[in-house]
PDB file of C-alpha atoms in Angstrom:
ATOM      1  CA  MET A  16      -0.162  -0.093  -0.067  1.00  0.00           C
ATOM      2  CA  GLY A  17       2.887   2.606  -0.186  1.00  0.00           C
ATOM      3  CA  TYR A  18       2.598   3.186  -3.508  1.00  0.00           C
ATOM      4  CA  LYS A  19       0.621   5.872  -5.242  1.00  0.00           C
ATOM      5  CA  ARG A  20      -2.230   4.891  -7.510  1.00  0.00           C
ATOM      6  CA  PHE A  21      -2.498   7.337 -10.640  1.00  0.00           C
ATOM      7  CA  THR A  22      -6.040   7.379 -12.677  1.00  0.00           C
ATOM      8  CA  ALA A  23      -5.596   6.486 -16.245  1.00  0.00           C
ATOM      9  CA  SER A  24      -7.158   9.727 -17.075  1.00  0.00           C
ATOM     10  CA  GLY A  25      -4.052  10.932 -19.129  1.00  0.00           C
ATOM     11  CA  LYS A  26      -4.056   8.159 -21.168  1.00  0.00           C
ATOM     12  CA  GLN A  27      -7.654   7.988 -21.929  1.00  0.00           C
ATOM     13  CA  LEU A  28      -8.084  11.574 -23.045  1.00  0.00           C
ATOM     14  CA  GLU A  29      -9.236  12.640 -26.057  1.00  0.00           C
ATOM     15  CA  PRO A  30      -8.484  15.435 -27.438  1.00  0.00           C
ATOM     16  CA  ASP A  31     -11.853  17.820 -28.140  1.00  0.00           C
ATOM     17  CA  PRO A  32     -13.697  17.856 -31.208  1.00  0.00           C
ATOM     18  CA  ARG A  33     -13.550  21.769 -32.047  1.00  0.00           C
ATOM     19  CA  TYR A  34      -9.737  22.602 -31.339  1.00  0.00           C
ATOM     20  CA  GLY A  35      -8.116  19.021 -31.428  1.00  0.00           C
ATOM     21  CA  SER A  36      -6.690  20.007 -27.853  1.00  0.00           C
ATOM     22  CA  LYS A  37      -6.019  17.855 -25.147  1.00  0.00           C
ATOM     23  CA  LEU A  38      -5.743  20.838 -22.659  1.00  0.00           C
ATOM     24  CA  VAL A  39      -9.422  21.919 -23.704  1.00  0.00           C
ATOM     25  CA  SER A  40     -10.807  18.759 -22.602  1.00  0.00           C
ATOM     26  CA  LYS A  41      -9.049  18.481 -19.684  1.00  0.00           C
ATOM     27  CA  PHE A  42     -10.530  21.719 -18.938  1.00  0.00           C
ATOM     28  CA  ILE A  43     -14.622  20.684 -19.555  1.00  0.00           C
ATOM     29  CA  ASN A  44     -13.886  17.299 -18.204  1.00  0.00           C
ATOM     30  CA  CYS A  45     -12.309  19.075 -14.812  1.00  0.00           C
ATOM     31  CA  PHE A  46     -15.763  21.983 -15.202  1.00  0.00           C
ATOM     32  CA  MET A  47     -18.392  19.278 -16.050  1.00  0.00           C
ATOM     33  CA  ARG A  48     -20.778  18.495 -12.869  1.00  0.00           C
ATOM     34  CA  ASP A  49     -23.098  15.262 -12.968  1.00  0.00           C
ATOM     35  CA  GLY A  50     -21.152  13.802 -15.777  1.00  0.00           C
ATOM     36  CA  LYS A  51     -22.756  16.414 -18.425  1.00  0.00           C
ATOM     37  CA  LYS A  52     -20.461  17.036 -20.914  1.00  0.00           C
ATOM     38  CA  ALA A  53     -21.984  18.402 -23.915  1.00  0.00           C
ATOM     39  CA  VAL A  54     -23.656  20.984 -21.541  1.00  0.00           C
ATOM     40  CA  MET A  55     -20.304  21.857 -20.724  1.00  0.00           C
ATOM     41  CA  ARG A  56     -18.950  21.742 -24.211  1.00  0.00           C
ATOM     42  CA  ARG A  57     -21.382  24.310 -24.904  1.00  0.00           C
ATOM     43  CA  VAL A  58     -20.626  26.457 -22.426  1.00  0.00           C
ATOM     44  CA  PHE A  59     -17.244  26.563 -23.294  1.00  0.00           C
ATOM     45  CA  TYR A  60     -17.892  26.866 -26.748  1.00  0.00           C
ATOM     46  CA  ASP A  61     -19.920  29.640 -26.341  1.00  0.00           C
ATOM     47  CA  ALA A  62     -17.413  31.137 -23.854  1.00  0.00           C
ATOM     48  CA  MET A  63     -14.752  30.661 -26.852  1.00  0.00           C
ATOM     49  CA  ASP A  64     -17.065  32.881 -29.226  1.00  0.00           C
ATOM     50  CA  ILE A  65     -17.767  35.368 -26.826  1.00  0.00           C
ATOM     51  CA  ILE A  66     -13.494  35.870 -26.679  1.00  0.00           C
ATOM     52  CA  ASP A  67     -13.104  35.765 -30.098  1.00  0.00           C
ATOM     53  CA  GLU A  68     -15.774  38.554 -30.666  1.00  0.00           C
ATOM     54  CA  LYS A  69     -13.983  40.571 -27.946  1.00  0.00           C
ATOM     55  CA  ILE A  70     -10.291  39.792 -28.883  1.00  0.00           C
ATOM     56  CA  SER A  71      -9.065  40.767 -32.262  1.00  0.00           C
ATOM     57  CA  ASP A  72      -5.098  39.717 -32.092  1.00  0.00           C
ATOM     58  CA  ALA A  73      -5.397  36.136 -30.949  1.00  0.00           C
ATOM     59  CA  THR A  74      -7.094  33.274 -31.704  1.00  0.00           C
ATOM     60  CA  PRO A  75      -9.457  32.023 -28.935  1.00  0.00           C
ATOM     61  CA  LEU A  76      -7.357  28.871 -28.275  1.00  0.00           C
ATOM     62  CA  GLU A  77      -4.568  30.959 -28.066  1.00  0.00           C
ATOM     63  CA  VAL A  78      -6.475  33.009 -25.138  1.00  0.00           C
ATOM     64  CA  PHE A  79      -7.292  29.987 -23.705  1.00  0.00           C
ATOM     65  CA  GLU A  80      -4.105  28.661 -23.329  1.00  0.00           C
ATOM     66  CA  LYS A  81      -1.799  31.619 -21.967  1.00  0.00           C
ATOM     67  CA  ALA A  82      -4.733  32.084 -19.797  1.00  0.00           C
ATOM     68  CA  VAL A  83      -4.078  28.701 -17.932  1.00  0.00           C
ATOM     69  CA  GLU A  84      -0.253  29.544 -18.574  1.00  0.00           C
ATOM     70  CA  ASN A  85      -0.710  32.675 -16.685  1.00  0.00           C
ATOM     71  CA  VAL A  86      -2.568  31.220 -14.203  1.00  0.00           C
ATOM     72  CA  LYS A  87      -0.209  28.362 -13.158  1.00  0.00           C
ATOM     73  CA  PRO A  88       1.784  28.804 -10.072  1.00  0.00           C
ATOM     74  CA  LEU A  89       5.536  28.361  -9.891  1.00  0.00           C
ATOM     75  CA  ILE A  90       6.029  28.052  -5.903  1.00  0.00           C
ATOM     76  CA  GLU A  91       3.884  27.167  -3.448  1.00  0.00           C
ATOM     77  CA  VAL A  92       3.984  26.651   0.230  1.00  0.00           C
ATOM     78  CA  ARG A  93       3.551  23.002   2.092  1.00  0.00           C
ATOM     79  CA  SER A  94       2.795  22.237   6.001  1.00  0.00           C
ATOM     80  CA  LYS A  95       6.215  20.573   7.309  1.00  0.00           C
ATOM     81  CA  ARG A  96       6.163  19.444  10.961  1.00  0.00           C
ATOM     82  CA  VAL A  97       9.665  20.048  12.823  1.00  0.00           C
ATOM     83  CA  GLY A  98      10.277  19.174  16.129  1.00  0.00           C
ATOM     84  CA  GLY A  99       6.506  19.936  17.479  1.00  0.00           C
ATOM     85  CA  ALA A 100       6.286  23.314  15.004  1.00  0.00           C
ATOM     86  CA  SER A 101       4.995  23.531  11.995  1.00  0.00           C
ATOM     87  CA  TYR A 102       6.036  25.610   9.192  1.00  0.00           C
ATOM     88  CA  GLN A 103       5.252  26.962   6.021  1.00  0.00           C
ATOM     89  CA  VAL A 104       7.896  25.320   3.799  1.00  0.00           C
ATOM     90  CA  PRO A 105       8.384  27.026  -0.040  1.00  0.00           C
ATOM     91  CA  ARG A 106       7.992  24.244  -2.728  1.00  0.00           C
ATOM     92  CA  GLN A 107       8.574  23.954  -6.630  1.00  0.00           C
ATOM     93  CA  VAL A 108       5.347  22.735  -8.030  1.00  0.00           C
ATOM     94  CA  THR A 109       4.802  19.984 -10.696  1.00  0.00           C
ATOM     95  CA  ARG A 110       3.647  20.543 -13.864  1.00  0.00           C
ATOM     96  CA  LYS A 111       1.056  18.006 -13.233  1.00  0.00           C
ATOM     97  CA  ARG A 112      -0.014  20.338 -10.190  1.00  0.00           C
ATOM     98  CA  GLN A 113       0.697  23.393 -11.848  1.00  0.00           C
ATOM     99  CA  LEU A 114      -2.074  22.339 -14.451  1.00  0.00           C
ATOM    100  CA  SER A 115      -4.715  20.779 -11.857  1.00  0.00           C
ATOM    101  CA  LEU A 116      -4.545  24.208 -10.016  1.00  0.00           C
ATOM    102  CA  ALA A 117      -4.977  26.505 -12.677  1.00  0.00           C
ATOM    103  CA  ILE A 118      -8.209  24.725 -13.786  1.00  0.00           C
ATOM    104  CA  ARG A 119      -9.123  24.689 -10.221  1.00  0.00           C
ATOM    105  CA  TRP A 120      -8.859  28.174  -9.484  1.00  0.00           C
ATOM    106  CA  LEU A 121      -9.857  29.184 -12.845  1.00  0.00           C
ATOM    107  CA  ARG A 122     -13.419  27.147 -11.972  1.00  0.00           C
ATOM    108  CA  GLU A 123     -13.635  28.864  -8.640  1.00  0.00           C
ATOM    109  CA  ALA A 124     -12.996  32.264 -10.249  1.00  0.00           C
ATOM    110  CA  VAL A 125     -15.986  31.861 -12.516  1.00  0.00           C
ATOM    111  CA  GLY A 126     -17.609  30.151  -9.972  1.00  0.00           C
ATOM    112  CA  ASN A 127     -17.888  33.280  -7.501  1.00  0.00           C
ATOM    113  CA  ARG A 128     -18.620  35.806 -10.666  1.00  0.00           C
ATOM    114  CA  GLN A 129     -22.455  36.147 -10.151  1.00  0.00           C
ATOM    115  CA  GLY A 130     -25.305  37.380 -12.404  1.00  0.00           C
ATOM    116  CA  LYS A 131     -24.775  36.594 -15.909  1.00  0.00           C
ATOM    117  CA  PRO A 132     -24.562  33.138 -18.111  1.00  0.00           C
ATOM    118  CA  THR A 133     -21.481  30.488 -17.062  1.00  0.00           C
ATOM    119  CA  SER A 134     -20.324  31.167 -20.865  1.00  0.00           C
ATOM    120  CA  VAL A 135     -20.312  34.921 -20.029  1.00  0.00           C
ATOM    121  CA  ARG A 136     -18.618  34.764 -16.492  1.00  0.00           C
ATOM    122  CA  MET A 137     -16.073  31.567 -17.817  1.00  0.00           C
ATOM    123  CA  ALA A 138     -15.243  34.491 -21.086  1.00  0.00           C
ATOM    124  CA  GLU A 139     -14.399  37.434 -18.613  1.00  0.00           C
ATOM    125  CA  GLU A 140     -12.387  35.208 -16.612  1.00  0.00           C
ATOM    126  CA  LEU A 141     -10.470  33.493 -19.088  1.00  0.00           C
ATOM    127  CA  MET A 142      -9.761  37.236 -20.674  1.00  0.00           C
ATOM    128  CA  ALA A 143      -9.081  39.079 -17.355  1.00  0.00           C
ATOM    129  CA  ALA A 144      -6.271  35.735 -16.996  1.00  0.00           C
ATOM    130  CA  TYR A 145      -5.034  36.280 -20.215  1.00  0.00           C
ATOM    131  CA  ASN A 146      -4.681  39.811 -19.408  1.00  0.00           C
ATOM    132  CA  GLY A 147      -2.856  38.928 -15.946  1.00  0.00           C
ATOM    133  CA  GLU A 148      -6.105  40.303 -14.062  1.00  0.00           C
ATOM    134  CA  GLY A 149      -9.147  38.425 -12.034  1.00  0.00           C
ATOM    135  CA  ALA A 150      -9.827  36.410  -9.249  1.00  0.00           C
ATOM    136  CA  ALA A 151      -7.836  33.910 -10.649  1.00  0.00           C
ATOM    137  CA  MET A 152      -4.613  35.340 -11.170  1.00  0.00           C
ATOM    138  CA  ARG A 153      -4.998  36.907  -7.448  1.00  0.00           C
ATOM    139  CA  THR A 154      -5.165  33.465  -5.768  1.00  0.00           C
ATOM    140  CA  ARG A 155      -1.879  32.909  -8.038  1.00  0.00           C
ATOM    141  CA  GLU A 156      -0.689  36.152  -6.570  1.00  0.00           C
ATOM    142  CA  ASN A 157      -1.708  35.141  -3.097  1.00  0.00           C
ATOM    143  CA  VAL A 158       0.414  31.910  -3.377  1.00  0.00           C
ATOM    144  CA  HIS A 159       3.767  33.300  -4.484  1.00  0.00           C
ATOM    145  CA  ARG A 160       3.130  35.779  -2.014  1.00  0.00           C
ATOM    146  CA  MET A 161       2.920  33.407   0.977  1.00  0.00           C
ATOM    147  CA  ALA A 162       5.706  31.645  -0.647  1.00  0.00           C
ATOM    148  CA  ASN A 163       8.133  34.532  -1.279  1.00  0.00           C
ATOM    149  CA  ALA A 164       7.403  35.463   3.154  1.00  0.00           C
ATOM    150  CA  ASN A 165       8.092  32.022   4.034  1.00  0.00           C
ATOM    151  CA  LYS A 166      11.667  31.624   1.938  1.00  0.00           C
ATOM    152  CA  ALA A 167      13.496  31.513   5.561  1.00  0.00           C
ATOM    153  CA  PHE A 168      12.081  27.913   6.349  1.00  0.00           C
ATOM    154  CA  ALA A 169      13.193  26.647   2.756  1.00  0.00           C
ATOM    155  CA  HIS A 170      15.737  25.143   4.229  1.00  0.00           C
ATOM    156  CA  PHE A 171      13.377  22.257   5.774  1.00  0.00           C
ATOM    157  CA  SER A 172      12.251  21.195   2.545  1.00  0.00           C
ATOM    158  CA  TRP A 173      14.364  18.124   2.413  1.00  0.00           C
TER     159      TRP A 173
END
């Protein structure tokens, strides 16, 4: 029981029909509720259409990929107990965790925006992240700020 189990989702992931991108598929799967993938696809593609109307200097897929890339954290803090005290130790973030955190933060940011259809909220949050703004980017900045504030404990990361 001392080994970590991974799901086969990375191997089974099919690229999405419109853009042929596995990242889009992953994003849709992570947003999906109650197995309703068709509903989530429609919401995502509607958001991409809104982005296409608003941003002329890049394709919607480029905006989406840049938004996810901007939200990915490089460093985070993990709790480490040393001699009865817990320290917040800054650690590098693996690629897989960077992606899952970025998608999770975007999902939460879209969910926290109120009063508009989901596709509009998603388009707004993705455009904000593309421009280095928005709630998901604030979450990333807070994580980086915490890591920088706790640099003194970096020597505990063995």
